[in-house]
JSON list of C-alpha atoms in Angstrom, two decimals:
[
{"chain": "T", "resi": 1, "resn": "GLU", "atom": "CA", "xyz": [-2.44, 1.60, 9.53]},
{"chain": "T", "resi": 2, "resn": "VAL", "atom": "CA", "xyz": [-3.61, 2.20, 5.98]},
{"chain": "T", "resi": 3, "resn": "GLN", "atom": "CA", "xyz": [-2.05, 5.19, 4.27]},
{"chain": "T", "resi": 4, "resn": "LEU", "atom": "CA", "xyz": [-2.55, 6.62, 0.82]},
{"chain": "T", "resi": 5, "resn": "GLN", "atom": "CA", "xyz": [0.05, 9.21, -0.12]},
{"chain": "T", "resi": 6, "resn": "ALA", "atom": "CA", "xyz": [-0.82, 11.41, -3.08]},
{"chain": "T", "resi": 7, "resn": "SER", "atom": "CA", "xyz": [1.83, 13.54, -4.72]},
{"chain": "T", "resi": 8, "resn": "GLY", "atom": "CA", "xyz": [2.80, 15.17, -7.98]},
{"chain": "T", "resi": 9, "resn": "GLY", "atom": "CA", "xyz": [0.56, 18.20, -8.00]},
{"chain": "T", "resi": 10, "resn": "GLY", "atom": "CA", "xyz": [1.77, 21.65, -8.92]},
{"chain": "T", "resi": 11, "resn": "LEU", "atom": "CA", "xyz": [1.30, 24.72, -11.05]},
{"chain": "T", "resi": 12, "resn": "VAL", "atom": "CA", "xyz": [1.16, 24.20, -14.79]},
{"chain": "T", "resi": 13, "resn": "GLU", "atom": "CA", "xyz": [0.09, 26.25, -17.79]},
{"chain": "T", "resi": 14, "resn": "VAL", "atom": "CA", "xyz": [-2.90, 25.44, -19.95]},
{"chain": "T", "resi": 15, "resn": "GLY", "atom": "CA", "xyz": [-2.07, 22.54, -22.23]},
{"chain": "T", "resi": 16, "resn": "GLY", "atom": "CA", "xyz": [0.61, 21.25, -19.92]},
{"chain": "T", "resi": 17, "resn": "SER", "atom": "CA", "xyz": [0.95, 17.89, -18.21]},
{"chain": "T", "resi": 18, "resn": "LEU", "atom": "CA", "xyz": [1.36, 16.48, -14.73]},
{"chain": "T", "resi": 19, "resn": "ARG", "atom": "CA", "xyz": [1.62, 12.99, -13.34]},
{"chain": "T", "resi": 20, "resn": "LEU", "atom": "CA", "xyz": [0.09, 12.28, -9.97]},
{"chain": "T", "resi": 21, "resn": "SER", "atom": "CA", "xyz": [1.13, 9.32, -7.86]},
{"chain": "T", "resi": 22, "resn": "CYS", "atom": "CA", "xyz": [-0.73, 7.53, -5.08]},
{"chain": "T", "resi": 23, "resn": "VAL", "atom": "CA", "xyz": [1.35, 5.20, -2.94]},
{"chain": "T", "resi": 24, "resn": "ALA", "atom": "CA", "xyz": [-0.60, 2.78, -0.76]},
{"chain": "T", "resi": 25, "resn": "SER", "atom": "CA", "xyz": [0.65, 1.12, 2.41]},
{"chain": "T", "resi": 26, "resn": "GLY", "atom": "CA", "xyz": [-0.91, -0.92, 5.19]},
{"chain": "T", "resi": 27, "resn": "LEU", "atom": "CA", "xyz": [-3.22, -2.83, 2.85]},
{"chain": "T", "resi": 28, "resn": "THR", "atom": "CA", "xyz": [-2.99, -5.65, 0.36]},
{"chain": "T", "resi": 29, "resn": "PHE", "atom": "CA", "xyz": [-2.68, -3.60, -2.80]},
{"chain": "T", "resi": 30, "resn": "ASP", "atom": "CA", "xyz": [-4.16, -6.23, -5.12]},
{"chain": "T", "resi": 31, "resn": "ASP", "atom": "CA", "xyz": [-7.34, -6.38, -2.99]},
{"chain": "T", "resi": 32, "resn": "TYR", "atom": "CA", "xyz": [-8.26, -2.78, -3.73]},
{"chain": "T", "resi": 33, "resn": "ALA", "atom": "CA", "xyz": [-9.34, -0.54, -6.54]},
{"chain": "T", "resi": 34, "resn": "ILE", "atom": "CA", "xyz": [-8.02, 3.01, -6.50]},
{"chain": "T", "resi": 35, "resn": "GLY", "atom": "CA", "xyz": [-9.98, 6.07, -7.48]},
{"chain": "T", "resi": 36, "resn": "TRP", "atom": "CA", "xyz": [-8.89, 9.62, -8.11]},
{"chain": "T", "resi": 37, "resn": "PHE", "atom": "CA", "xyz": [-11.27, 12.37, -7.10]},
{"chain": "T", "resi": 38, "resn": "ARG", "atom": "CA", "xyz": [-10.95, 16.13, -7.15]},
{"chain": "T", "resi": 39, "resn": "GLN", "atom": "CA", "xyz": [-12.52, 19.05, -5.38]},
{"chain": "T", "resi": 40, "resn": "ALA", "atom": "CA", "xyz": [-12.41, 22.65, -6.50]},
{"chain": "T", "resi": 41, "resn": "PRO", "atom": "CA", "xyz": [-13.20, 25.54, -4.14]},
{"chain": "T", "resi": 42, "resn": "GLY", "atom": "CA", "xyz": [-16.93, 25.83, -3.59]},
{"chain": "T", "resi": 43, "resn": "LYS", "atom": "CA", "xyz": [-17.67, 22.66, -5.51]},
{"chain": "T", "resi": 44, "resn": "GLU", "atom": "CA", "xyz": [-18.50, 19.10, -4.56]},
{"chain": "T", "resi": 45, "resn": "ARG", "atom": "CA", "xyz": [-15.95, 16.35, -4.77]},
{"chain": "T", "resi": 46, "resn": "GLU", "atom": "CA", "xyz": [-16.12, 14.64, -8.16]},
{"chain": "T", "resi": 47, "resn": "GLY", "atom": "CA", "xyz": [-14.72, 11.45, -9.53]},
{"chain": "T", "resi": 48, "resn": "VAL", "atom": "CA", "xyz": [-11.97, 11.61, -12.12]},
{"chain": "T", "resi": 49, "resn": "SER", "atom": "CA", "xyz": [-10.68, 8.12, -12.84]},
{"chain": "T", "resi": 50, "resn": "TYR", "atom": "CA", "xyz": [-10.66, 4.65, -11.32]},
{"chain": "T", "resi": 51, "resn": "ILE", "atom": "CA", "xyz": [-8.68, 1.44, -11.71]},
{"chain": "T", "resi": 52, "resn": "ASN", "atom": "CA", "xyz": [-9.43, -1.98, -10.32]},
{"chain": "T", "resi": 53, "resn": "SER", "atom": "CA", "xyz": [-6.94, -4.67, -9.40]},
{"chain": "T", "resi": 54, "resn": "ASP", "atom": "CA", "xyz": [-7.60, -6.39, -12.73]},
{"chain": "T", "resi": 55, "resn": "ASP", "atom": "CA", "xyz": [-6.64, -3.15, -14.56]},
{"chain": "T", "resi": 56, "resn": "THR", "atom": "CA", "xyz": [-10.23, -2.34, -15.48]},
{"chain": "T", "resi": 57, "resn": "THR", "atom": "CA", "xyz": [-10.47, 1.44, -15.76]},
{"chain": "T", "resi": 58, "resn": "ARG", "atom": "CA", "xyz": [-13.09, 4.15, -15.92]},
{"chain": "T", "resi": 59, "resn": "TYR", "atom": "CA", "xyz": [-12.90, 7.85, -16.63]},
{"chain": "T", "resi": 60, "resn": "ALA", "atom": "CA", "xyz": [-15.13, 10.83, -16.11]},
{"chain": "T", "resi": 61, "resn": "ASP", "atom": "CA", "xyz": [-16.34, 12.29, -19.40]},
{"chain": "T", "resi": 62, "resn": "SER", "atom": "CA", "xyz": [-14.56, 15.55, -18.61]},
{"chain": "T", "resi": 63, "resn": "VAL", "atom": "CA", "xyz": [-11.12, 13.91, -18.62]},
{"chain": "T", "resi": 64, "resn": "ASN", "atom": "CA", "xyz": [-11.59, 11.00, -21.00]},
{"chain": "T", "resi": 65, "resn": "GLY", "atom": "CA", "xyz": [-8.93, 11.15, -23.70]},
{"chain": "T", "resi": 66, "resn": "ARG", "atom": "CA", "xyz": [-6.72, 13.51, -21.68]},
{"chain": "T", "resi": 67, "resn": "PHE", "atom": "CA", "xyz": [-6.04, 11.55, -18.49]},
{"chain": "T", "resi": 68, "resn": "THR", "atom": "CA", "xyz": [-4.66, 8.03, -18.17]},
{"chain": "T", "resi": 69, "resn": "ILE", "atom": "CA", "xyz": [-4.73, 5.95, -15.02]},
{"chain": "T", "resi": 70, "resn": "SER", "atom": "CA", "xyz": [-2.30, 3.08, -14.48]},
{"chain": "T", "resi": 71, "resn": "GLN", "atom": "CA", "xyz": [-0.82, 1.08, -11.67]},
{"chain": "T", "resi": 72, "resn": "ASP", "atom": "CA", "xyz": [2.38, -0.66, -10.65]},
{"chain": "T", "resi": 73, "resn": "SER", "atom": "CA", "xyz": [1.53, -3.35, -8.12]},
{"chain": "T", "resi": 74, "resn": "ALA", "atom": "CA", "xyz": [5.21, -3.98, -7.40]},
{"chain": "T", "resi": 75, "resn": "LYS", "atom": "CA", "xyz": [5.39, -0.42, -6.08]},
{"chain": "T", "resi": 76, "resn": "ASN", "atom": "CA", "xyz": [1.88, -0.28, -4.58]},
{"chain": "T", "resi": 77, "resn": "THR", "atom": "CA", "xyz": [1.39, 2.82, -6.69]},
{"chain": "T", "resi": 78, "resn": "VAL", "atom": "CA", "xyz": [-1.33, 4.19, -8.94]},
{"chain": "T", "resi": 79, "resn": "TYR", "atom": "CA", "xyz": [-0.54, 6.96, -11.40]},
{"chain": "T", "resi": 80, "resn": "LEU", "atom": "CA", "xyz": [-2.72, 9.56, -13.05]},
{"chain": "T", "resi": 81, "resn": "GLN", "atom": "CA", "xyz": [-1.12, 11.02, -16.17]},
{"chain": "T", "resi": 82, "resn": "MET", "atom": "CA", "xyz": [-2.86, 14.30, -16.95]},
{"chain": "T", "resi": 83, "resn": "ASN", "atom": "CA", "xyz": [-2.29, 15.83, -20.37]},
{"chain": "T", "resi": 84, "resn": "ASN", "atom": "CA", "xyz": [-3.72, 18.87, -22.11]},
{"chain": "T", "resi": 85, "resn": "LEU", "atom": "CA", "xyz": [-4.67, 20.39, -18.80]},
{"chain": "T", "resi": 86, "resn": "LYS", "atom": "CA", "xyz": [-7.38, 23.02, -18.67]},
{"chain": "T", "resi": 87, "resn": "PRO", "atom": "CA", "xyz": [-8.19, 25.70, -16.08]},
{"chain": "T", "resi": 88, "resn": "GLU", "atom": "CA", "xyz": [-11.25, 23.69, -15.04]},
{"chain": "T", "resi": 89, "resn": "ASP", "atom": "CA", "xyz": [-8.93, 20.88, -13.94]},
{"chain": "T", "resi": 90, "resn": "THR", "atom": "CA", "xyz": [-7.73, 23.08, -11.10]},
{"chain": "T", "resi": 91, "resn": "ALA", "atom": "CA", "xyz": [-8.58, 21.35, -7.83]},
{"chain": "T", "resi": 92, "resn": "VAL", "atom": "CA", "xyz": [-7.23, 19.36, -4.94]},
{"chain": "T", "resi": 93, "resn": "TYR", "atom": "CA", "xyz": [-6.84, 15.78, -6.13]},
{"chain": "T", "resi": 94, "resn": "TYR", "atom": "CA", "xyz": [-7.37, 12.87, -3.76]},
{"chain": "T", "resi": 95, "resn": "CYS", "atom": "CA", "xyz": [-6.80, 9.16, -4.13]},
{"chain": "T", "resi": 96, "resn": "ALA", "atom": "CA", "xyz": [-8.95, 6.60, -2.35]},
{"chain": "T", "resi": 97, "resn": "ALA", "atom": "CA", "xyz": [-9.09, 2.82, -1.99]},
{"chain": "T", "resi": 98, "resn": "LEU", "atom": "CA", "xyz": [-12.15, 0.63, -2.58]},
{"chain": "T", "resi": 99, "resn": "TYR", "atom": "CA", "xyz": [-12.32, -3.08, -1.81]},
{"chain": "T", "resi": 100, "resn": "TRP", "atom": "CA", "xyz": [-12.17, -4.71, -5.22]},
{"chain": "T", "resi": 101, "resn": "ALA", "atom": "CA", "xyz": [-15.50, -6.56, -4.99]},
{"chain": "T", "resi": 102, "resn": "ARG", "atom": "CA", "xyz": [-17.38, -3.28, -4.52]},
{"chain": "T", "resi": 103, "resn": "TRP", "atom": "CA", "xyz": [-16.33, -2.36, -8.05]},
{"chain": "T", "resi": 104, "resn": "TYR", "atom": "CA", "xyz": [-18.93, -4.87, -9.25]},
{"chain": "T", "resi": 105, "resn": "SER", "atom": "CA", "xyz": [-21.49, -4.87, -6.43]},
{"chain": "T", "resi": 106, "resn": "GLY", "atom": "CA", "xyz": [-21.36, -1.15, -5.74]},
{"chain": "T", "resi": 107, "resn": "ASN", "atom": "CA", "xyz": [-20.47, 2.01, -7.64]},
{"chain": "T", "resi": 108, "resn": "PRO", "atom": "CA", "xyz": [-16.77, 2.86, -7.93]},
{"chain": "T", "resi": 109, "resn": "GLU", "atom": "CA", "xyz": [-17.66, 6.39, -9.01]},
{"chain": "T", "resi": 110, "resn": "GLU", "atom": "CA", "xyz": [-19.35, 7.12, -5.68]},
{"chain": "T", "resi": 111, "resn": "PRO", "atom": "CA", "xyz": [-17.00, 8.59, -3.05]},
{"chain": "T", "resi": 112, "resn": "SER", "atom": "CA", "xyz": [-18.99, 7.10, -0.17]},
{"chain": "T", "resi": 113, "resn": "GLU", "atom": "CA", "xyz": [-18.09, 3.61, -1.41]},
{"chain": "T", "resi": 114, "resn": "TYR", "atom": "CA", "xyz": [-14.42, 4.09, -0.63]},
{"chain": "T", "resi": 115, "resn": "ASN", "atom": "CA", "xyz": [-12.82, 2.66, 2.49]},
{"chain": "T", "resi": 116, "resn": "TYR", "atom": "CA", "xyz": [-9.69, 4.78, 2.72]},
{"chain": "T", "resi": 117, "resn": "TRP", "atom": "CA", "xyz": [-8.66, 8.26, 1.62]},
{"chain": "T", "resi": 118, "resn": "GLY", "atom": "CA", "xyz": [-5.34, 9.99, 1.24]},
{"chain": "T", "resi": 119, "resn": "GLN", "atom": "CA", "xyz": [-4.52, 13.63, 1.73]},
{"chain": "T", "resi": 120, "resn": "GLY", "atom": "CA", "xyz": [-4.87, 15.79, -1.34]},
{"chain": "T", "resi": 121, "resn": "THR", "atom": "CA", "xyz": [-2.40, 17.25, -3.76]},
{"chain": "T", "resi": 122, "resn": "GLN", "atom": "CA", "xyz": [-3.09, 20.62, -5.34]},
{"chain": "T", "resi": 123, "resn": "VAL", "atom": "CA", "xyz": [-3.23, 20.98, -9.10]},
{"chain": "T", "resi": 124, "resn": "THR", "atom": "CA", "xyz": [-3.41, 24.50, -10.48]},
{"chain": "T", "resi": 125, "resn": "VAL", "atom": "CA", "xyz": [-3.72, 25.19, -14.19]},
{"chain": "T", "resi": 126, "resn": "SER", "atom": "CA", "xyz": [-3.02, 28.78, -15.15]},
{"chain": "T", "resi": 127, "resn": "SER", "atom": "CA", "xyz": [-4.51, 30.38, -18.23]}
]
């Protein structure tokens, strides 16, 4: 059974930092890209950042320069370091796994491309 376990959310003040983790199990980690998505109340799910097995990364414009995605294949874990957090970053954050080849033949920024999803972790930025 494939599981993606997201953690690391919490309550932080504006300008603060958090590091989210996504631990994958039940799949061959190096065969998958991992994406972070978020969903705020009343809004659609949106992509935040993505990393492929070859360490290729992408970021949404809204987080570029503030968030950094990385991975540790030895731990089957992808991290999302979030700095200079803003109130508009408040959302439930989800990680998802995409078969690596779809990074090139599909669109890694499209949630429907992803094969597996984890439960969310809440991030709240207070002003």
